[in-house]
Short mmCIF file of C-alpha atoms and ligand atoms in Angstrom, two decimals:
data_model
loop_
_atom_site.label_atom_id
_atom_site.label_comp_id
_atom_site.label_asym_id
_atom_site.label_seq_id
_atom_site.Cartn_x
_atom_site.Cartn_y
_atom_site.Cartn_z
CA MET A 1 36.54 -24.87 -26.58
CA ARG A 2 36.30 -20.76 -27.06
CA GLU A 3 32.55 -19.59 -29.30
CA ASN A 4 35.23 -18.08 -31.17
CA ASP A 5 37.06 -20.63 -32.37
CA TYR A 6 33.95 -22.57 -33.43
CA TRP A 7 33.54 -21.78 -36.73
CA GLU A 8 37.13 -21.98 -37.64
CA TYR A 9 37.64 -25.81 -35.93
CA LEU A 10 34.12 -26.44 -38.37
CA GLY A 11 36.49 -24.95 -41.58
CA ASP A 12 38.31 -27.73 -41.13
CA ALA A 13 36.04 -30.21 -40.59
CA THR A 14 33.52 -30.03 -43.18
CA LEU A 15 35.90 -29.10 -45.84
CA THR A 16 34.03 -25.86 -47.14
CA THR A 17 37.08 -23.87 -47.24
CA SER A 18 39.42 -26.84 -49.39
CA SER A 19 40.85 -24.46 -51.83
CA THR A 20 39.56 -26.86 -54.81
CA THR A 21 36.18 -26.17 -53.35
CA GLN A 22 36.91 -22.55 -52.83
CA MET A 23 37.53 -22.21 -56.89
CA GLN A 24 34.31 -23.71 -57.82
CA TYR A 25 32.48 -21.42 -55.10
CA GLN A 26 34.35 -18.79 -56.86
CA ILE A 27 33.40 -19.98 -59.99
CA VAL A 28 29.97 -20.05 -59.89
CA THR A 29 29.94 -16.74 -57.95
CA LEU A 30 31.08 -15.18 -61.31
CA LEU A 31 28.10 -17.91 -63.04
CA ALA A 32 25.86 -16.05 -60.77
CA ASP A 33 25.10 -12.98 -63.02
CA GLY A 34 23.38 -15.70 -65.63
CA SER A 35 25.52 -14.43 -68.43
CA PHE A 36 28.77 -16.04 -70.29
CA HIS A 37 32.45 -16.21 -69.18
CA SER A 38 34.89 -17.36 -71.49
CA GLY A 39 36.99 -20.68 -69.46
CA GLU A 40 40.32 -18.56 -70.86
CA GLU A 41 39.16 -15.54 -68.54
CA MET A 42 38.14 -18.02 -65.91
CA ALA A 43 42.05 -19.56 -66.11
CA GLU A 44 43.74 -16.49 -66.04
CA MET A 45 41.36 -15.43 -63.35
CA PHE A 46 42.49 -18.37 -61.21
CA GLY A 47 45.64 -18.82 -62.60
CA VAL A 48 45.27 -22.17 -64.04
CA SER A 49 44.80 -24.08 -67.19
CA ARG A 50 41.38 -24.13 -69.12
CA THR A 51 41.15 -27.71 -68.74
CA ALA A 52 41.47 -27.30 -65.12
CA ILE A 53 38.34 -24.64 -65.11
CA TRP A 54 36.61 -27.76 -67.66
CA LYS A 55 36.79 -30.14 -64.38
CA GLN A 56 35.75 -27.69 -61.73
CA LEU A 57 32.80 -27.13 -63.97
CA LYS A 58 31.81 -30.77 -64.16
CA THR A 59 32.17 -30.94 -60.46
CA ILE A 60 29.65 -28.26 -60.58
CA ARG A 61 27.35 -30.05 -63.24
CA GLU A 62 27.54 -33.55 -61.01
CA GLN A 63 27.56 -32.14 -57.37
CA TRP A 64 26.50 -29.18 -56.99
CA GLY A 65 23.35 -30.04 -59.66
CA LEU A 66 23.52 -26.62 -61.45
CA GLU A 67 22.67 -26.83 -64.91
CA VAL A 68 25.52 -25.10 -66.74
CA PHE A 69 25.93 -24.62 -71.05
CA ALA A 70 28.57 -24.40 -72.58
CA VAL A 71 28.57 -22.78 -76.29
CA ARG A 72 31.80 -22.70 -78.51
CA GLY A 73 33.36 -19.30 -78.68
CA LYS A 74 31.25 -17.55 -75.86
CA GLY A 75 31.67 -19.96 -72.58
CA TYR A 76 29.99 -20.99 -69.75
CA ARG A 77 26.75 -19.90 -68.65
CA LEU A 78 24.60 -21.16 -65.54
CA ALA A 79 21.08 -22.33 -66.98
CA GLN A 80 19.53 -19.18 -64.94
CA SER A 81 21.06 -16.72 -62.83
CA LEU A 82 21.26 -17.10 -59.06
CA GLU A 83 20.89 -14.51 -55.82
CA LEU A 84 23.55 -16.03 -53.79
CA LEU A 85 23.48 -15.13 -50.02
CA ASP A 86 24.95 -12.35 -48.91
CA GLN A 87 25.75 -11.80 -45.46
CA GLU A 88 25.83 -8.04 -45.41
CA LYS A 89 22.45 -7.42 -47.22
CA ILE A 90 21.01 -10.08 -44.88
CA GLY A 91 22.24 -8.23 -41.89
CA GLN A 92 21.17 -4.82 -43.00
CA GLY A 93 17.45 -6.29 -43.86
CA LEU A 94 16.77 -7.20 -40.35
CA THR A 95 14.61 -5.19 -37.83
CA PRO A 96 15.92 -3.29 -35.62
CA THR A 97 14.84 -5.34 -33.40
CA ALA A 98 16.26 -8.37 -35.09
CA GLN A 99 19.29 -6.81 -35.18
CA LYS A 100 19.63 -6.44 -31.50
CA LEU A 101 18.92 -9.97 -31.16
CA LEU A 102 21.11 -11.34 -33.59
CA SER A 103 24.75 -12.09 -32.12
CA ARG A 104 26.43 -14.04 -35.04
CA LEU A 105 25.18 -14.74 -38.58
CA LYS A 106 27.23 -17.46 -40.47
CA ILE A 107 26.88 -18.08 -44.27
CA GLU A 108 27.94 -20.96 -45.27
CA GLY A 109 28.61 -22.59 -49.24
CA CYS A 110 27.24 -26.67 -48.91
CA ILE A 111 27.45 -27.92 -45.68
CA ASP A 112 25.73 -31.43 -44.12
CA SER A 113 23.01 -29.16 -42.27
CA THR A 114 22.72 -26.10 -40.72
CA ASN A 115 20.71 -27.61 -37.57
CA SER A 116 23.77 -29.90 -37.12
CA GLN A 117 26.13 -27.51 -37.56
CA LEU A 118 24.58 -25.09 -34.61
CA MET A 119 23.45 -27.96 -32.66
CA ASP A 120 27.18 -28.85 -32.12
CA ALA A 121 28.21 -25.30 -31.83
CA GLY A 122 25.51 -24.98 -28.93
CA ALA A 123 27.07 -27.71 -27.35
CA ALA A 124 30.48 -26.41 -27.91
CA GLY A 125 28.93 -23.33 -25.41
CA MET A 126 28.08 -20.89 -28.59
CA ALA A 127 25.81 -17.76 -28.04
CA SER A 128 22.34 -17.62 -28.01
CA GLY A 129 21.34 -15.62 -31.12
CA CYS A 130 23.56 -17.45 -33.70
CA ALA A 131 22.11 -17.57 -36.89
CA CYS A 132 23.86 -20.03 -39.78
CA LEU A 133 22.09 -20.10 -43.74
CA ALA A 134 23.84 -22.17 -46.27
CA GLU A 135 24.21 -22.40 -50.10
CA GLN A 136 23.28 -26.26 -49.89
CA GLN A 137 22.61 -29.14 -47.50
CA SER A 138 24.45 -32.25 -48.22
CA ALA A 139 22.46 -33.88 -45.72
CA GLY A 140 19.73 -31.42 -44.80
CA ARG A 141 16.87 -33.18 -42.69
CA GLY A 142 13.42 -33.61 -41.12
CA ARG A 143 11.96 -35.30 -38.72
CA ARG A 144 12.04 -38.08 -37.84
CA GLY A 145 15.19 -38.69 -39.96
CA ARG A 146 13.74 -38.12 -43.07
CA LYS A 147 15.15 -36.21 -45.88
CA TRP A 148 15.25 -32.25 -47.00
CA VAL A 149 15.95 -31.79 -50.58
CA SER A 150 18.13 -28.45 -50.78
CA PRO A 151 20.03 -28.33 -53.96
CA PHE A 152 22.57 -25.09 -54.06
CA GLY A 153 21.81 -21.37 -54.84
CA SER A 154 17.98 -21.17 -54.50
CA ASN A 155 15.57 -21.64 -51.33
CA ILE A 156 16.43 -21.01 -47.66
CA TYR A 157 17.96 -23.19 -45.50
CA LEU A 158 18.56 -21.40 -42.02
CA SER A 159 18.89 -22.37 -38.31
CA LEU A 160 18.94 -20.26 -35.24
CA LEU A 161 20.45 -21.08 -31.78
CA TRP A 162 18.56 -20.01 -28.81
CA ARG A 163 18.58 -20.36 -25.03
CA TYR A 164 16.13 -20.24 -22.53
CA SER A 165 16.24 -20.05 -19.04
CA LEU A 166 12.98 -22.71 -19.17
CA GLY A 167 12.91 -25.85 -19.25
CA ILE A 168 11.98 -28.28 -22.26
CA ALA A 169 8.91 -29.46 -21.10
CA HIS A 170 7.82 -25.82 -21.37
CA LEU A 171 8.82 -25.78 -24.81
CA SER A 172 6.33 -27.25 -26.44
CA GLY A 173 4.28 -24.41 -27.83
CA LEU A 174 7.54 -22.77 -29.80
CA SER A 175 7.42 -24.63 -32.35
CA LEU A 176 3.89 -23.25 -33.33
CA ALA A 177 4.60 -20.20 -32.62
CA VAL A 178 7.92 -20.48 -34.81
CA GLY A 179 5.75 -21.52 -37.89
CA LEU A 180 3.63 -18.70 -37.24
CA GLY A 181 6.52 -16.18 -37.53
CA VAL A 182 7.47 -17.18 -40.99
CA VAL A 183 3.91 -17.17 -42.30
CA ARG A 184 3.48 -13.34 -40.71
CA SER A 185 7.24 -12.34 -42.64
CA LEU A 186 5.47 -13.91 -45.88
CA GLU A 187 2.26 -11.88 -45.86
CA LEU A 188 4.49 -8.74 -44.81
CA LEU A 189 6.68 -8.90 -48.32
CA GLY A 190 3.07 -9.47 -50.31
CA VAL A 191 2.80 -13.18 -50.70
CA SER A 192 -0.91 -14.37 -49.74
CA GLY A 193 -2.63 -17.43 -49.48
CA VAL A 194 -0.19 -19.12 -47.41
CA GLY A 195 -1.14 -20.75 -43.95
CA LEU A 196 -0.40 -23.61 -41.48
CA LYS A 197 -0.74 -27.31 -40.91
CA TRP A 198 -0.10 -28.20 -37.33
CA PRO A 199 2.43 -28.60 -35.98
CA ASN A 200 4.25 -26.07 -38.43
CA ASP A 201 3.99 -26.68 -41.99
CA VAL A 202 3.75 -23.77 -44.35
CA LEU A 203 1.29 -24.78 -47.12
CA TYR A 204 -0.04 -22.89 -50.04
CA GLN A 205 -3.22 -24.93 -51.13
CA ASP A 206 -2.29 -28.17 -49.76
CA GLN A 207 1.05 -28.08 -50.57
CA LYS A 208 4.05 -27.80 -48.82
CA LEU A 209 6.18 -24.41 -49.20
CA ALA A 210 8.33 -24.35 -46.03
CA GLY A 211 9.22 -26.90 -42.83
CA LEU A 212 10.72 -26.13 -39.50
CA LEU A 213 12.62 -28.65 -37.50
CA LEU A 214 12.81 -27.74 -33.95
CA GLU A 215 15.89 -29.63 -31.86
CA VAL A 216 15.96 -29.29 -27.79
CA ALA A 217 18.78 -30.25 -25.60
CA GLY A 218 19.35 -29.39 -21.69
CA GLU A 219 17.85 -29.70 -18.54
CA GLN A 220 13.77 -30.52 -18.02
CA GLY A 221 13.92 -28.11 -15.45
CA GLY A 222 15.99 -25.23 -17.60
CA PRO A 223 17.96 -24.43 -18.96
CA SER A 224 17.45 -25.73 -22.28
CA ARG A 225 18.86 -24.56 -26.04
CA VAL A 226 17.12 -25.02 -28.96
CA VAL A 227 17.86 -24.69 -32.78
CA VAL A 228 15.50 -24.34 -35.25
CA GLY A 229 15.54 -24.88 -38.76
CA LEU A 230 13.40 -23.41 -41.34
CA GLY A 231 13.84 -25.15 -45.01
CA LEU A 232 11.51 -22.65 -47.22
CA ASN A 233 11.43 -23.13 -51.85
CA THR A 234 11.77 -19.85 -53.70
CA SER A 235 12.66 -21.97 -56.46
CA LEU A 236 13.06 -25.95 -56.71
CA SER A 237 12.80 -27.51 -60.47
CA GLY A 238 10.30 -30.83 -61.00
CA ARG A 239 13.67 -32.77 -61.21
CA GLN A 240 15.45 -31.37 -58.34
CA GLY A 241 12.13 -32.32 -55.97
CA ALA A 242 11.24 -35.23 -57.72
CA ASP A 243 11.68 -37.25 -55.06
CA ILE A 244 9.62 -35.35 -52.44
CA ASP A 245 7.19 -38.06 -51.71
CA GLN A 246 4.24 -35.42 -50.33
CA PRO A 247 3.24 -32.71 -52.19
CA TRP A 248 5.39 -29.37 -52.42
CA ILE A 249 5.26 -25.83 -54.33
CA ASP A 250 8.07 -23.19 -54.17
CA LEU A 251 7.18 -19.54 -53.88
CA ALA A 252 8.11 -18.37 -57.58
CA GLN A 253 4.54 -20.38 -57.91
CA VAL A 254 2.43 -18.34 -55.25
CA PRO A 255 1.13 -15.21 -55.28
CA GLY A 256 3.37 -12.21 -54.74
CA GLY A 257 6.63 -14.32 -54.64
CA ARG A 258 7.89 -14.60 -57.82
CA SER A 259 10.14 -11.48 -57.37
CA ILE A 260 11.33 -11.60 -54.29
CA SER A 261 14.58 -10.67 -53.10
CA ARG A 262 16.56 -14.08 -51.86
CA ASN A 263 18.78 -11.95 -48.97
CA HIS A 264 15.96 -9.57 -48.62
CA LEU A 265 13.81 -13.00 -47.92
CA ALA A 266 16.23 -14.25 -45.67
CA ALA A 267 16.68 -11.11 -43.68
CA ALA A 268 12.48 -11.14 -43.24
CA VAL A 269 12.48 -14.38 -41.96
CA LEU A 270 15.19 -14.52 -39.48
CA SER A 271 13.95 -11.10 -38.60
CA GLN A 272 10.23 -13.01 -37.65
CA LEU A 273 12.33 -16.05 -35.96
CA LEU A 274 14.81 -14.12 -33.84
CA GLU A 275 11.38 -11.71 -32.28
CA THR A 276 9.83 -15.10 -32.22
CA MET A 277 12.25 -16.95 -29.82
CA GLU A 278 12.11 -13.61 -27.74
CA GLN A 279 8.62 -13.43 -26.99
CA PHE A 280 8.11 -16.78 -26.57
CA GLY A 281 10.60 -16.61 -23.96
CA ARG A 282 8.33 -14.25 -22.27
CA ASP A 283 4.90 -14.70 -23.16
CA GLY A 284 4.74 -18.47 -24.51
CA LEU A 285 2.06 -19.30 -26.90
CA ALA A 286 -1.22 -17.85 -24.98
CA PRO A 287 -1.08 -14.29 -26.80
CA LEU A 288 -0.18 -15.92 -29.99
CA LEU A 289 -3.45 -18.76 -30.17
CA GLN A 290 -5.80 -16.71 -32.10
CA GLU A 291 -3.55 -15.25 -34.67
CA TRP A 292 -2.40 -19.20 -35.14
CA HIS A 293 -6.25 -20.17 -35.43
CA ARG A 294 -6.54 -17.64 -38.33
CA ARG A 295 -3.79 -19.49 -40.19
CA ASP A 296 -4.87 -22.75 -39.47
CA LEU A 297 -5.56 -24.64 -42.80
CA TYR A 298 -7.29 -27.31 -41.51
CA TYR A 299 -9.45 -25.94 -38.53
CA GLY A 300 -12.74 -27.37 -38.63
CA ARG A 301 -12.02 -29.75 -41.01
CA ALA A 302 -12.16 -33.45 -41.29
CA VAL A 303 -8.65 -34.44 -40.69
CA THR A 304 -6.91 -38.32 -40.08
CA LEU A 305 -3.87 -38.65 -37.63
CA TYR A 306 -1.14 -40.87 -38.05
CA THR A 307 0.43 -41.82 -34.92
CA GLY A 308 2.44 -44.54 -35.85
CA ALA A 309 -0.88 -47.31 -34.96
CA GLN A 310 -4.06 -47.10 -36.33
CA PRO A 311 -4.58 -43.67 -38.04
CA ILE A 312 -7.54 -41.71 -36.16
CA GLU A 313 -10.56 -39.91 -37.78
CA GLY A 314 -12.01 -36.81 -36.54
CA ILE A 315 -12.21 -32.76 -36.91
CA HIS A 316 -9.60 -30.38 -36.39
CA ARG A 317 -10.67 -27.86 -33.26
CA GLY A 318 -7.02 -26.24 -33.17
CA ILE A 319 -4.78 -25.87 -30.54
CA ASP A 320 -4.12 -25.57 -26.99
CA ILE A 321 -2.13 -23.10 -24.93
CA THR A 322 0.99 -25.93 -24.71
CA GLY A 323 0.36 -26.63 -28.87
CA ALA A 324 -0.86 -29.77 -28.85
CA LEU A 325 -3.80 -30.44 -31.08
CA LEU A 326 -7.41 -30.37 -30.65
CA LEU A 327 -9.19 -33.18 -32.19
CA GLU A 328 -13.13 -33.77 -31.92
CA GLU A 329 -14.33 -38.12 -31.92
CA ASN A 330 -17.41 -39.07 -31.34
CA GLY A 331 -18.12 -35.54 -29.87
CA SER A 332 -15.38 -35.70 -26.66
CA ILE A 333 -12.35 -33.42 -27.58
CA THR A 334 -8.67 -35.17 -27.03
CA ALA A 335 -5.78 -33.08 -27.32
CA TYR A 336 -2.74 -34.71 -29.02
CA HIS A 337 0.84 -33.87 -28.85
CA GLY A 338 3.31 -33.23 -31.24
CA GLY A 339 6.35 -35.67 -32.27
CA GLU A 340 5.14 -38.40 -33.61
CA VAL A 341 2.39 -37.21 -34.90
CA SER A 342 1.21 -36.17 -38.29
CA LEU A 343 -1.83 -34.96 -39.48
CA ARG A 344 -3.24 -35.13 -43.11
CA PRO A 345 -6.69 -34.04 -44.48
CA SER A 346 -8.71 -36.85 -44.82
CA GLY A 347 -9.21 -38.44 -47.89
CA SER A 348 -5.55 -38.33 -48.88
CA SER A 349 -3.03 -40.25 -48.74
CA GLY A 350 -1.08 -39.79 -45.50
CA GLY A 351 2.30 -40.51 -45.03
CA ALA A 352 2.03 -42.35 -47.67
CA VAL A 353 3.85 -41.73 -51.32
CA ILE A 354 1.41 -39.01 -53.39
CA GLY A 355 3.97 -39.07 -56.13
CA LEU A 356 3.18 -35.62 -57.13
CA LYS A 357 4.83 -34.06 -60.21
CA ARG A 358 5.65 -30.96 -61.35
CA VAL A 359 6.05 -29.43 -64.51
P1 LIG B 1 4.79 -34.16 -40.71
O1 LIG B 1 4.29 -35.63 -39.91
O2 LIG B 1 4.35 -32.75 -40.20
O3 LIG B 1 3.30 -33.80 -41.75
P2 LIG B 1 6.33 -34.13 -42.72
O4 LIG B 1 5.82 -35.74 -43.40
O5 LIG B 1 6.05 -32.96 -43.84
O6 LIG B 1 5.60 -33.66 -41.16
P3 LIG B 1 9.32 -34.51 -42.18
O7 LIG B 1 8.36 -35.46 -41.26
O8 LIG B 1 9.90 -33.44 -40.90
O9 LIG B 1 7.58 -33.67 -42.50
O10 LIG B 1 9.65 -35.11 -43.54
C1 LIG B 1 10.09 -33.89 -44.05
C2 LIG B 1 9.08 -34.20 -45.74
O11 LIG B 1 9.16 -33.55 -46.14
C3 LIG B 1 9.86 -35.36 -46.80
O12 LIG B 1 9.99 -36.52 -46.03
C4 LIG B 1 9.42 -34.56 -47.83
O13 LIG B 1 8.62 -35.20 -48.16
C5 LIG B 1 9.42 -33.37 -47.34
N1 LIG B 1 10.05 -32.57 -47.99
C6 LIG B 1 11.86 -32.84 -48.47
N2 LIG B 1 11.99 -31.63 -49.06
C7 LIG B 1 11.49 -30.94 -49.49
C8 LIG B 1 11.29 -29.48 -49.88
N3 LIG B 1 12.14 -28.95 -50.37
N4 LIG B 1 10.15 -29.21 -49.99
C9 LIG B 1 9.04 -29.35 -49.53
N5 LIG B 1 8.94 -30.75 -48.93
C10 LIG B 1 10.09 -31.22 -48.36
C1 LIG B 2 10.35 -30.18 -42.18
O1 LIG B 2 10.15 -31.47 -43.13
O2 LIG B 2 9.32 -30.06 -41.93
C2 LIG B 2 11.11 -29.83 -41.38
C3 LIG B 2 12.15 -29.89 -42.78
C4 LIG B 2 13.38 -28.52 -42.11
C5 LIG B 2 14.89 -28.12 -42.91
C6 LIG B 2 15.49 -27.24 -42.42
S1 LIG B 2 16.26 -26.40 -44.04
C7 LIG B 2 17.65 -26.10 -42.65
C8 LIG B 2 17.65 -26.99 -41.33
N1 LIG B 2 18.53 -27.84 -41.59
C9 LIG B 2 18.27 -29.12 -41.55
O3 LIG B 2 19.05 -30.04 -42.44
N2 LIG B 2 16.79 -28.90 -41.14
C10 LIG B 2 16.19 -28.04 -41.35
#
C-alpha cells in the first residue's frame, strides 16, 4: 500500500468518518465554546429534525462521556468549554527544527489507539516522522496490555513513528530519553515540580501525570522502527479517573499547568519528541545521563522492584548508559532492564490497587 493511501484506508476501517460520527463531532465542535446553542439552530444547521439532534446529544453523553446540560428555552451547553485539537495551530507551534523533522500530522476524533494506528501505518510503509493525535481513544494502551484512560476532548494522546538504521538492541535507552523530553517541554512551558520515575513515567508528588509506551519492530541488527506514544493528563475528572489503580494527577493541579493551551502543549511535547528521536539516533543516551539523574524523583531513595517474582528491595542508584536501573542491594549494585520491571517507592503498595480518589 502506498503511504498516501494509508489514511484513506484507515478512515474506512475505523469508521471515524461515518456521517453520524461526523455530525456528532460537528455538534461537539459547536458546543466547545461552552455557550448555549438551541436545538433549533443545530437542526437547521445539519438539515435534520430536533429529535435527531437530541438523539445525537444522547450518544455524545453516553458514548463520548461528555456532560451536556439542557435548559428549556436556552438549548444545550457543555459542562465546560473544550479546546479541540487544531492541526494548523499545532503545526505552527512546533519549533523550526521539529517542523523539519515532522513528515505528517494526523488529527483523529475517536480511534482505538494512536499507537496501534501508527504501528499499522509503519508496517504499511509510512514515512518516519509521522505523528498522530486523537481527541479520544476507545482502547488506549499502557504496558503489558493495561488500559490508558482516554476520555474525549481533554488530555494529550499522541504517537510518533520513527525509523532508525540502528537495530532494536540499541534502542533500550530511548524510552528514558523521550521521558526526559516530555519533562523538558513541560518545564519550558512554566510547569514546575514534575520529574521522572524509571523508566519513563512523568510524576508530580508521586502521582502519575503522563506515561509513555514505546513499541518497536524490525531487526536485531537494524533497521528498526519505533512508535512512541504519550498519554498526558491535562484535565481528568474524578469520575473519569475512577478506574485508575494508582495515584494520578492532571496538569490543572500542577503549579504552572492550569492555563496552558492544549494545542500549545501538543506542539511543545511533539517538538521535544521529534528532536529527542533524532538526537538519540545520533548520540544515544550518554549525553542525557546527568540531566536524567537531576529529574529522577527516586534517585538515592529506598525502592522496591516488582519483576513478577519476589519483590526486590534496594536503594535506587540511578541509570546506566543503556537505560538500565542501578539498584544497590546489600552493598553491591545490579543493573535491571525495563520490560517487565516496575519500580515503586518502598512502603507503597506496588502495582496493586491503591484506591486513590480525587475530588
Ligand atoms: P510501571 O510498571 O512502569 O510503573 P505503570 O503501571 O505505571 O508502569 P503501565 O504498566 O503502562 O503503567 O500501565 C498503565 C497504568 O497507568 C494503568 O494500570 C493505570 O494504573 C495507569 N493509568 C491508566 N490511565 C491513566 C491516566 N489517564 N492517567 C494516569 N494513570 C493512568
Ligand atoms: C504508561 O502507562 O505508562 C503508558 C501509557 C501510554 C498511553 C499513550 S496515549 C497515546 C498512545 N496510545 C496508546 O494506546 N497508548 C499511548
